[in-house]
mmCIF file of C-alpha atoms in Angstrom:
data_model
loop_
_atom_site.group_PDB
_atom_site.id
_atom_site.type_symbol
_atom_site.label_atom_id
_atom_site.label_comp_id
_atom_site.label_asym_id
_atom_site.label_seq_id
_atom_site.Cartn_x
_atom_site.Cartn_y
_atom_site.Cartn_z
ATOM 1 C CA MET A 1 82.916 92.621 110.357
ATOM 2 C CA THR A 2 80.244 94.600 108.586
ATOM 3 C CA TRP A 3 80.874 97.899 106.814
ATOM 4 C CA ARG A 4 78.457 100.676 106.840
ATOM 5 C CA GLY A 5 77.829 103.822 105.018
ATOM 6 C CA PRO A 6 78.088 106.197 103.344
ATOM 7 C CA THR A 7 79.720 108.911 105.468
ATOM 8 C CA TYR A 8 81.820 111.632 104.927
ATOM 9 C CA ARG A 9 83.633 114.861 106.222
ATOM 10 C CA MET A 10 84.304 118.123 104.924
ATOM 11 C CA VAL A 11 88.086 119.530 104.454
ATOM 12 C CA ASP A 12 88.381 122.900 103.020
ATOM 13 C CA GLY A 13 85.086 122.785 101.325
ATOM 14 C CA GLU A 14 85.864 119.291 99.801
ATOM 15 C CA ARG A 15 83.605 116.362 100.638
ATOM 16 C CA ILE A 16 85.746 113.154 101.804
ATOM 17 C CA ASP A 17 83.717 110.158 101.331
ATOM 18 C CA GLY A 18 84.134 107.511 104.133
ATOM 19 C CA THR A 19 82.734 104.156 105.372
ATOM 20 C CA TRP A 20 82.499 102.751 108.879
ATOM 21 C CA CYS A 21 82.355 99.524 110.928
ATOM 22 C CA HIS A 22 82.125 98.522 114.529
ATOM 23 C CA ILE A 23 85.461 97.737 116.467
ATOM 24 C CA TRP A 24 86.220 96.813 120.120
ATOM 25 C CA ARG A 25 88.159 99.372 122.095
ATOM 26 C CA CYS A 26 89.320 99.846 125.532
ATOM 27 C CA TYR A 27 90.681 103.208 127.353
ATOM 28 C CA GLN A 28 93.726 101.570 129.105
ATOM 29 C CA PRO A 29 95.214 98.225 129.433
ATOM 30 C CA GLY A 30 93.233 95.934 131.542
ATOM 31 C CA SER A 31 90.039 97.645 131.235
ATOM 32 C CA GLU A 32 86.877 96.392 129.619
ATOM 33 C CA TYR A 33 86.395 96.501 126.001
ATOM 34 C CA TYR A 34 83.275 98.183 124.396
ATOM 35 C CA LEU A 35 82.005 98.567 120.991
ATOM 36 C CA ASP A 36 83.015 101.861 119.115
ATOM 37 C CA ASP A 37 82.721 103.209 115.478
ATOM 38 C CA LEU A 38 85.876 103.093 113.374
ATOM 39 C CA ILE A 39 85.562 105.381 110.243
ATOM 40 C CA VAL A 40 87.904 105.091 107.307
ATOM 41 C CA PHE A 41 88.005 107.853 104.763
ATOM 42 C CA ALA A 42 89.179 108.211 101.041
ATOM 43 C CA ASP A 43 92.153 110.140 102.062
ATOM 44 C CA GLY A 44 93.420 107.484 104.326
ATOM 45 C CA ALA A 45 92.341 109.230 107.463
ATOM 46 C CA ILE A 46 91.016 106.957 110.194
ATOM 47 C CA THR A 47 89.084 107.755 113.327
ATOM 48 C CA CYS A 48 88.319 105.738 116.253
ATOM 49 C CA GLY A 49 88.290 108.270 119.405
ATOM 50 C CA GLU A 50 91.307 109.939 117.710
ATOM 51 C CA ARG A 51 92.525 110.616 114.188
ATOM 52 C CA THR A 52 95.030 108.189 112.883
ATOM 53 C CA ASP A 53 96.143 106.305 109.588
ATOM 54 C CA LEU A 54 96.787 102.742 108.438
ATOM 55 C CA ALA A 55 100.080 102.688 110.510
ATOM 56 C CA GLY A 56 98.577 104.109 113.497
ATOM 57 C CA LEU A 57 95.637 101.600 113.301
ATOM 58 C CA GLU A 58 98.299 98.715 113.083
ATOM 59 C CA LYS A 59 99.870 100.023 116.427
ATOM 60 C CA MET A 60 96.405 100.443 118.159
ATOM 61 C CA LEU A 61 95.737 96.923 117.272
ATOM 62 C CA ALA A 62 99.147 95.457 118.255
ATOM 63 C CA THR A 63 99.006 97.217 121.537
ATOM 64 C CA GLY A 64 95.579 95.906 122.365
ATOM 65 C CA GLN A 65 93.836 99.444 122.367
ATOM 66 C CA LEU A 66 91.547 98.022 119.707
ATOM 67 C CA ALA A 67 90.644 94.651 119.027
ATOM 68 C CA VAL A 68 88.624 93.250 116.087
ATOM 69 C CA THR A 69 86.451 90.687 117.943
ATOM 70 C CA ASN A 70 85.421 90.798 121.522
ATOM 71 C CA PRO A 71 88.447 89.607 123.484
ATOM 72 C CA GLU A 72 85.887 87.897 125.989
ATOM 73 C CA THR A 73 84.301 85.745 123.457
ATOM 74 C CA PRO A 74 85.830 82.395 123.258
ATOM 75 C CA PRO A 75 87.146 81.278 120.102
ATOM 76 C CA LEU A 76 85.268 78.926 117.797
ATOM 77 C CA PRO A 77 86.556 75.140 117.786
ATOM 78 C CA ASP A 78 88.980 74.026 115.199
ATOM 79 C CA GLN A 79 87.578 72.830 112.093
ATOM 80 C CA SER A 80 88.056 69.075 111.404
ATOM 81 C CA SER A 81 88.741 69.665 107.673
ATOM 82 C CA LYS A 82 89.654 72.857 105.995
ATOM 83 C CA TRP A 83 88.414 71.532 102.681
ATOM 84 C CA ALA A 84 84.986 70.365 103.829
ATOM 85 C CA SER A 85 84.428 73.588 106.169
ATOM 86 C CA ARG A 86 82.264 76.295 104.851
ATOM 87 C CA ARG A 87 83.216 78.602 107.551
ATOM 88 C CA SER A 88 85.466 81.683 106.447
ATOM 89 C CA GLU A 89 88.867 82.007 108.098
ATOM 90 C CA ALA A 90 89.033 83.838 111.261
ATOM 91 C CA LEU A 91 89.050 87.568 111.380
ATOM 92 C CA THR A 92 92.575 88.637 112.607
ATOM 93 C CA PRO A 93 94.225 92.039 112.970
ATOM 94 C CA GLU A 94 96.367 91.539 109.868
ATOM 95 C CA GLY A 95 93.356 90.500 107.801
ATOM 96 C CA PHE A 96 91.462 93.439 109.275
ATOM 97 C CA LEU A 97 94.326 95.892 107.958
ATOM 98 C CA LEU A 98 94.180 94.459 104.684
ATOM 99 C CA ASP A 99 90.302 94.786 104.458
ATOM 100 C CA VAL A 100 90.749 98.582 105.729
ATOM 101 C CA ALA A 101 93.307 99.225 102.851
ATOM 102 C CA ASP A 102 90.746 97.781 100.636
ATOM 103 C CA ARG A 103 88.253 100.026 101.813
ATOM 104 C CA ILE A 104 90.408 103.047 101.024
ATOM 105 C CA GLU A 105 90.970 101.665 97.477
ATOM 106 C CA ALA A 106 87.222 101.372 96.993
ATOM 107 C CA LEU A 107 86.484 104.730 98.159
ATOM 108 C CA ASN A 108 88.960 106.103 95.686
ATOM 109 C CA GLU A 109 87.362 104.038 92.746
ATOM 110 C CA ARG A 110 90.496 102.084 92.603
ATOM 111 C CA PRO A 111 90.677 98.166 92.348
ATOM 112 C CA THR A 112 90.623 96.153 95.295
ATOM 113 C CA ALA A 113 92.143 92.987 96.182
ATOM 114 C CA GLY A 114 89.084 91.044 95.105
ATOM 115 C CA GLN A 115 88.977 92.992 91.824
ATOM 116 C CA ARG A 116 92.565 92.283 91.360
ATOM 117 C CA CYS A 117 92.138 88.619 91.783
ATOM 118 C CA ARG A 118 89.301 88.413 89.278
ATOM 119 C CA ASP A 119 91.680 90.147 86.878
ATOM 120 C CA ALA A 120 94.242 87.646 87.521
ATOM 121 C CA ILE A 121 91.692 84.757 86.754
ATOM 122 C CA GLN A 122 91.037 86.093 83.539
ATOM 123 C CA ARG A 123 94.553 86.671 82.828
ATOM 124 C CA PHE A 124 95.205 82.868 83.463
ATOM 125 C CA GLN A 125 92.291 81.966 81.446
ATOM 126 C CA GLN A 126 93.777 83.570 78.443
ATOM 127 C CA ASP A 127 97.206 82.197 79.029
ATOM 128 C CA PRO A 128 97.283 79.269 81.622
ATOM 129 C CA ALA A 129 101.048 79.531 81.915
ATOM 130 C CA GLU A 130 102.848 78.556 85.420
ATOM 131 C CA SER A 131 104.004 82.190 85.499
ATOM 132 C CA ASN A 132 100.294 83.323 85.392
ATOM 133 C CA ARG A 133 99.366 80.841 87.869
ATOM 134 C CA GLU A 134 101.835 82.368 90.280
ATOM 135 C CA LEU A 135 100.396 85.616 89.715
ATOM 136 C CA LEU A 136 97.086 84.288 90.421
ATOM 137 C CA ARG A 137 98.324 82.830 93.774
ATOM 138 C CA ALA A 138 99.720 86.072 94.764
ATOM 139 C CA ALA A 139 96.403 87.979 93.938
ATOM 140 C CA TYR A 140 94.435 85.514 95.947
ATOM 141 C CA LEU A 141 96.563 85.553 98.948
ATOM 142 C CA ALA A 142 96.453 89.325 98.732
ATOM 143 C CA VAL A 143 92.552 89.036 99.437
ATOM 144 C CA PRO A 144 91.899 89.429 103.246
ATOM 145 C CA PRO A 145 91.662 85.854 104.607
ATOM 146 C CA HIS A 146 88.139 86.217 106.048
ATOM 147 C CA LEU A 147 86.844 87.358 102.849
ATOM 148 C CA ARG A 148 88.296 84.802 100.458
ATOM 149 C CA ILE A 149 85.376 82.568 100.571
ATOM 150 C CA TYR A 150 83.434 85.396 98.759
ATOM 151 C CA VAL A 151 85.837 86.318 96.229
ATOM 152 C CA LEU A 152 84.013 84.402 93.332
ATOM 153 C CA GLY A 153 80.583 85.515 94.635
ATOM 154 C CA ASP A 154 79.476 81.788 94.620
ATOM 155 C CA MET A 155 77.921 80.735 97.868
ATOM 156 C CA ASP A 156 77.700 77.163 96.936
ATOM 157 C CA ARG A 157 81.219 76.490 95.744
ATOM 158 C CA GLN A 158 82.797 79.564 97.689
ATOM 159 C CA ASP A 159 86.585 79.838 96.749
ATOM 160 C CA ARG A 160 87.030 76.225 96.300
ATOM 161 C CA PRO A 161 87.635 76.435 92.370
ATOM 162 C CA LEU A 162 90.452 78.803 92.910
ATOM 163 C CA ARG A 163 91.951 76.503 95.725
ATOM 164 C CA ILE A 164 91.818 73.574 93.213
ATOM 165 C CA LEU A 165 93.450 75.648 90.456
ATOM 166 C CA LEU A 166 96.310 76.907 92.748
ATOM 167 C CA THR A 167 97.057 73.030 93.894
ATOM 168 C CA LYS A 168 99.731 71.429 92.158
ATOM 169 C CA LEU A 169 98.811 68.060 90.253
ATOM 170 C CA GLY A 170 99.003 65.312 92.568
ATOM 171 C CA GLU A 171 98.805 67.156 95.607
ATOM 172 C CA ALA A 172 95.680 67.374 98.038
ATOM 173 C CA VAL A 173 93.563 70.672 98.061
ATOM 174 C CA ASP A 174 94.082 72.117 101.746
ATOM 175 C CA GLY A 175 96.162 69.013 102.703
ATOM 176 C CA ASP A 176 92.887 67.003 103.290
ATOM 177 C CA GLY A 177 90.843 67.405 100.183
ATOM 178 C CA PRO A 178 90.886 65.553 96.872
ATOM 179 C CA VAL A 179 94.080 65.000 95.138
ATOM 180 C CA VAL A 180 94.195 67.368 91.907
ATOM 181 C CA THR A 181 94.228 66.105 88.536
ATOM 182 C CA ALA A 182 94.529 67.643 85.089
ATOM 183 C CA GLN A 183 91.060 67.113 84.489
ATOM 184 C CA MET A 184 89.952 69.041 87.935
ATOM 185 C CA HIS A 185 92.269 71.819 86.590
ATOM 186 C CA GLN A 186 90.308 71.836 83.350
ATOM 187 C CA ASP A 187 86.876 71.560 85.219
ATOM 188 C CA VAL A 188 87.767 74.645 87.042
ATOM 189 C CA LEU A 189 88.609 76.505 83.793
ATOM 190 C CA ASP A 190 85.374 75.372 82.280
ATOM 191 C CA TYR A 191 83.619 76.767 85.258
ATOM 192 C CA PHE A 192 84.980 80.235 84.768
ATOM 193 C CA ALA A 193 84.250 80.267 81.222
ATOM 194 C CA ARG A 194 80.636 79.166 81.890
ATOM 195 C CA GLY A 195 80.544 82.215 84.319
ATOM 196 C CA ASP A 196 81.960 84.570 81.902
ATOM 197 C CA GLU A 197 79.406 83.370 79.248
ATOM 198 C CA GLY A 198 76.653 84.009 81.743
ATOM 199 C CA VAL A 199 77.814 87.411 82.529
ATOM 200 C CA ARG A 200 78.093 88.274 78.718
ATOM 201 C CA SER A 201 74.553 87.018 78.112
ATOM 202 C CA GLU A 202 73.322 88.934 80.968
ATOM 203 C CA GLN A 203 74.848 92.101 79.856
ATOM 204 C CA GLU A 204 73.404 91.486 76.215
ATOM 205 C CA ARG A 205 70.028 91.098 77.944
ATOM 206 C CA ARG A 206 70.259 94.136 80.051
ATOM 207 C CA ALA A 207 71.590 96.280 77.006
ATOM 208 C CA ILE A 208 68.083 95.312 75.391
ATOM 209 C CA GLN A 209 66.035 95.776 78.433
ATOM 210 C CA HIS A 210 67.886 98.878 79.260
ATOM 211 C CA ALA A 211 68.040 100.347 75.662
ATOM 212 C CA ASP A 212 66.385 103.557 76.685
ATOM 213 C CA ASP A 213 68.728 104.379 79.633
ATOM 214 C CA PRO A 214 70.595 107.661 79.140
ATOM 215 C CA SER A 215 73.990 106.974 77.988
ATOM 216 C CA GLU A 216 75.541 110.011 79.493
ATOM 217 C CA PRO A 217 75.063 111.451 83.045
ATOM 218 C CA GLY A 218 72.500 114.022 83.530
ATOM 219 C CA ARG A 219 72.750 117.574 84.847
ATOM 220 C CA PRO A 220 73.514 117.939 88.685
ATOM 221 C CA THR A 221 70.586 118.009 90.999
ATOM 222 C CA LEU A 222 68.867 121.519 90.975
ATOM 223 C CA VAL A 223 67.521 122.480 94.601
ATOM 224 C CA SER A 224 64.508 124.559 94.721
ATOM 225 C CA HIS A 225 64.863 126.476 97.918
ATOM 226 C CA GLU A 226 61.910 128.189 99.754
ATOM 227 C CA THR A 227 62.594 131.939 99.988
ATOM 228 C CA VAL A 228 60.774 134.719 101.405
ATOM 229 C CA TYR A 229 60.619 138.197 99.735
ATOM 230 C CA PRO A 230 58.899 140.750 102.314
ATOM 231 C CA GLN A 231 59.111 143.513 99.566
ATOM 232 C CA GLY A 232 57.704 141.420 96.795
ATOM 233 C CA TRP A 233 59.058 139.068 94.239
ATOM 234 C CA PRO A 234 61.927 140.445 92.219
ATOM 235 C CA GLU A 235 61.698 141.399 88.612
ATOM 236 C CA GLN A 236 63.668 138.467 87.609
ATOM 237 C CA PRO A 237 62.661 135.635 89.955
ATOM 238 C CA GLY A 238 64.686 133.187 87.884
ATOM 239 C CA LEU A 239 63.999 129.617 89.324
ATOM 240 C CA PHE A 240 61.858 130.845 92.040
ATOM 241 C CA VAL A 241 59.063 130.721 89.516
ATOM 242 C CA LEU A 242 59.080 126.879 90.217
ATOM 243 C CA ARG A 243 57.648 127.403 93.638
ATOM 244 C CA ASN A 244 53.922 126.840 94.189
ATOM 245 C CA GLU A 245 53.534 130.090 96.211
ATOM 246 C CA TYR A 246 55.040 131.961 93.128
ATOM 247 C CA PRO A 247 52.136 134.349 92.105
ATOM 248 C CA ALA A 248 50.937 132.958 88.651
ATOM 249 C CA GLN A 249 47.054 133.204 87.932
ATOM 250 C CA ILE A 250 45.748 130.040 86.799
ATOM 251 C CA VAL A 251 42.251 128.869 85.587
ATOM 252 C CA PHE A 252 41.313 125.393 86.508
ATOM 253 C CA GLY A 253 38.012 123.552 86.795
ATOM 254 C CA GLY A 254 36.334 126.843 85.856
ATOM 255 C CA ASP A 255 37.854 128.901 88.709
ATOM 256 C CA SER A 256 40.673 131.154 88.728
ATOM 257 C CA TYR A 257 43.544 130.974 91.477
ATOM 258 C CA ALA A 258 46.408 133.366 92.207
ATOM 259 C CA SER A 259 49.010 130.578 92.559
ATOM 260 C CA VAL A 260 49.161 126.696 92.725
ATOM 261 C CA LEU A 261 48.823 126.990 96.463
ATOM 262 C CA HIS A 262 45.536 128.717 96.365
ATOM 263 C CA GLY A 263 44.229 126.189 93.869
ATOM 264 C CA TYR A 264 45.477 123.053 95.821
ATOM 265 C CA TRP A 265 44.259 124.112 99.263
ATOM 266 C CA ALA A 266 40.959 125.611 97.885
ATOM 267 C CA LEU A 267 40.089 122.116 96.036
ATOM 268 C CA SER A 268 41.210 120.360 99.253
ATOM 269 C CA ALA A 269 38.404 121.708 101.330
ATOM 270 C CA ALA A 270 35.109 120.076 101.881
ATOM 271 C CA ASP A 271 33.050 123.235 102.412
ATOM 272 C CA ALA A 272 32.264 125.626 99.623
ATOM 273 C CA SER A 273 32.571 128.562 101.927
ATOM 274 C CA ASP A 274 36.144 127.575 102.851
ATOM 275 C CA ARG A 275 37.057 127.069 99.293
ATOM 276 C CA SER A 276 36.096 130.527 98.641
ATOM 277 C CA ARG A 277 37.818 131.965 101.493
ATOM 278 C CA ILE A 278 41.053 130.200 100.599
ATOM 279 C CA ARG A 279 40.743 131.055 96.945
ATOM 280 C CA ASP A 280 40.689 134.791 97.866
ATOM 281 C CA ALA A 281 43.410 134.591 100.386
ATOM 282 C CA ALA A 282 46.207 137.489 99.991
ATOM 283 C CA SER A 283 48.874 135.202 99.485
ATOM 284 C CA GLY A 284 49.938 131.630 98.799
ATOM 285 C CA ARG A 285 51.262 130.852 102.293
ATOM 286 C CA GLU A 286 47.930 132.269 103.674
ATOM 287 C CA ALA A 287 45.918 130.161 101.619
ATOM 288 C CA GLN A 288 47.893 127.126 102.798
ATOM 289 C CA ASP A 289 47.273 128.294 106.490
ATOM 290 C CA LEU A 290 43.580 128.693 105.795
ATOM 291 C CA GLY A 291 43.515 125.330 103.896
ATOM 292 C CA GLY A 292 45.314 123.457 106.647
ATOM 293 C CA ARG A 293 42.388 124.659 109.208
ATOM 294 C CA ALA A 294 39.573 123.587 106.891
ATOM 295 C CA LEU A 295 37.829 120.336 106.730
ATOM 296 C CA HIS A 296 39.262 118.341 103.836
ATOM 297 C CA ARG A 297 37.340 116.303 101.476
ATOM 298 C CA SER A 298 37.182 112.667 102.542
ATOM 299 C CA ASP A 299 38.809 111.591 99.381
ATOM 300 C CA TRP A 300 41.641 114.161 99.495
ATOM 301 C CA PRO A 301 44.395 111.717 100.086
ATOM 302 C CA ASP A 302 43.560 109.642 96.892
ATOM 303 C CA ILE A 303 43.269 112.626 94.610
ATOM 304 C CA ARG A 304 45.879 115.169 95.992
ATOM 305 C CA LEU A 305 48.619 113.950 93.703
ATOM 306 C CA ALA A 306 46.471 114.052 90.546
ATOM 307 C CA VAL A 307 45.091 117.438 91.450
ATOM 308 C CA MET A 308 48.473 118.718 92.026
ATOM 309 C CA ALA A 309 49.725 117.539 88.773
ATOM 310 C CA GLU A 310 46.783 119.098 86.879
ATOM 311 C CA LEU A 311 47.538 122.461 88.628
ATOM 312 C CA LEU A 312 51.235 122.486 87.488
ATOM 313 C CA ARG A 313 50.069 121.566 83.881
ATOM 314 C CA ALA A 314 47.951 124.511 84.125
ATOM 315 C CA LYS A 315 50.428 127.002 85.569
ATOM 316 C CA PHE A 316 53.140 126.082 82.964
ATOM 317 C CA THR A 317 50.847 125.786 79.827
ATOM 318 C CA GLN A 318 49.142 128.914 80.795
ATOM 319 C CA HIS A 319 52.299 130.987 81.408
ATOM 320 C CA PRO A 320 54.764 130.205 78.505
ATOM 321 C CA GLU A 321 57.515 132.287 80.022
ATOM 322 C CA LEU A 322 57.419 130.127 83.360
ATOM 323 C CA ALA A 323 57.554 126.956 81.104
ATOM 324 C CA ARG A 324 60.722 128.295 79.453
ATOM 325 C CA VAL A 325 62.215 128.497 82.747
ATOM 326 C CA LEU A 326 61.155 124.856 83.839
ATOM 327 C CA VAL A 327 62.410 123.408 80.418
ATOM 328 C CA SER A 328 65.740 125.217 80.869
ATOM 329 C CA THR A 329 66.580 122.782 83.666
ATOM 330 C CA GLY A 330 67.025 120.101 81.230
ATOM 331 C CA ASP A 331 67.098 116.544 82.584
ATOM 332 C CA ALA A 332 68.155 117.651 86.218
ATOM 333 C CA ARG A 333 66.641 115.960 89.262
ATOM 334 C CA ILE A 334 64.637 118.799 90.924
ATOM 335 C CA SER A 335 64.988 118.585 94.925
ATOM 336 C CA TYR A 336 61.991 120.497 96.132
ATOM 337 C CA THR A 337 62.995 121.802 99.802
ATOM 338 C CA GLY A 338 61.808 124.369 102.488
ATOM 339 C CA LEU A 339 59.826 123.950 105.902
ATOM 340 C CA SER A 340 56.292 125.185 104.969
ATOM 341 C CA ASP A 341 55.320 122.126 102.928
ATOM 342 C CA SER A 342 54.905 118.384 104.496
ATOM 343 C CA PRO A 343 57.647 116.050 103.902
ATOM 344 C CA PHE A 344 55.187 114.328 101.440
ATOM 345 C CA TRP A 345 55.952 117.195 98.891
ATOM 346 C CA ARG A 346 59.470 118.167 99.668
ATOM 347 C CA ASP A 347 63.090 116.644 99.708
ATOM 348 C CA VAL A 348 64.014 115.637 103.366
ATOM 349 C CA HIS A 349 67.239 113.813 103.755
ATOM 350 C CA ASP A 350 66.177 111.816 106.843
ATOM 351 C CA GLY A 351 64.213 109.383 104.762
ATOM 352 C CA ARG A 352 60.807 111.020 105.552
ATOM 353 C CA GLY A 353 60.852 113.242 102.440
ATOM 354 C CA ARG A 354 59.197 111.796 99.234
ATOM 355 C CA ASN A 355 59.956 114.888 97.233
ATOM 356 C CA TRP A 356 56.620 114.604 95.152
ATOM 357 C CA MET A 357 56.795 118.374 94.195
ATOM 358 C CA GLY A 358 60.209 117.783 92.660
ATOM 359 C CA ARG A 359 59.112 114.649 90.699
ATOM 360 C CA LEU A 360 55.657 116.201 89.478
ATOM 361 C CA LEU A 361 57.912 119.188 88.293
ATOM 362 C CA GLU A 362 60.122 116.716 86.357
ATOM 363 C CA LEU A 363 57.057 115.290 84.889
ATOM 364 C CA THR A 364 55.465 118.547 83.965
ATOM 365 C CA ARG A 365 58.893 119.576 82.371
ATOM 366 C CA SER A 366 58.900 116.343 80.384
ATOM 367 C CA GLU A 367 55.524 116.720 78.974
ATOM 368 C CA LEU A 368 56.479 120.421 77.963
ATOM 369 C CA VAL A 369 59.197 119.081 75.919
ATOM 370 C CA ALA A 370 57.316 116.326 74.378
ATOM 371 C CA GLN A 371 54.607 118.797 73.532
ATOM 372 C CA GLN A 372 57.279 121.060 71.557
ATOM 373 C CA LEU A 373 58.904 117.888 69.809
ATOM 374 C CA LEU A 374 55.499 116.248 68.993
ATOM 375 C CA ARG A 375 53.895 119.407 67.740
ATOM 376 C CA PRO A 376 52.993 119.113 63.933
ATOM 377 C CA GLY A 377 55.535 120.395 61.741
ATOM 378 C CA SER A 378 58.270 120.545 64.241
#
């Protein structure tokens, strides 16, 4: 059972996060089963053809309306030795319900059964009393059975160290494994201690490598929308000055352009006459239309990012009032949206958008701040 996501639904303007997996479903008793999507949300709502909750899901599994595996697939043969086996326990309706409950906990950023088990391990390490061993046993058994071999994150030993630790001295692990000794219990504790030391060492290494990582979350994403003003730009355009079509005269490479769009598309043209027509276009979007029709320089794909970066530097260094607007966005990620620009430049949520305009605006903003801070006497 593989969980996928993220997904969500909106309730009264609030986003409710969710996750989903495949499950087998039939419409009525005796009919064939088919794969369907089961979606679990942070508020406990569950959908699979109909809206229900954890109790309703339990009933749907008990009546056969849903199945966690294909009922037509024959079961795997019994394992000759539980101790020697590397296969997880079979997925059952009971285990799946525990898994779903865990997903709801995770969506709410609360500890899952696996995390509670790891907490119980640490408690036992600090005080290996029998009472803490029983608490650890309960935490381990609360992990969905089909997920227990993954609880330690060790694909070699799987959950065997825990199974050893939870077996009494003189008894065989899993009934057919080695007979547990005090030394075996100590070896498991040493194994956990080595793991803890490895984690601490990695955290120290990461702290050094990531020393320049921001210690606090940045501002929320700023979305730059494409907007049309048929009667002309307003007196106070605000964040719309970040748009490439905003009329801001810039000088670049010895020529003057009415906007970044004029400069970008004029410089893309291979023919000098096309460059002149694009430069003199009545608006940025007209310049874009002319530029899109013109023959481009053969090296344009290789240099267009650098050209755009230089045009943005020219725009914001030659217009301090626009630079102040850009700098005022702080460290917010800039999402440059719209329909007139290609997905290469804008933010498109289907995976095609590369948001290069937003990224170059962030770079220009950083350069402007650096110029202010590194200016002599500042």
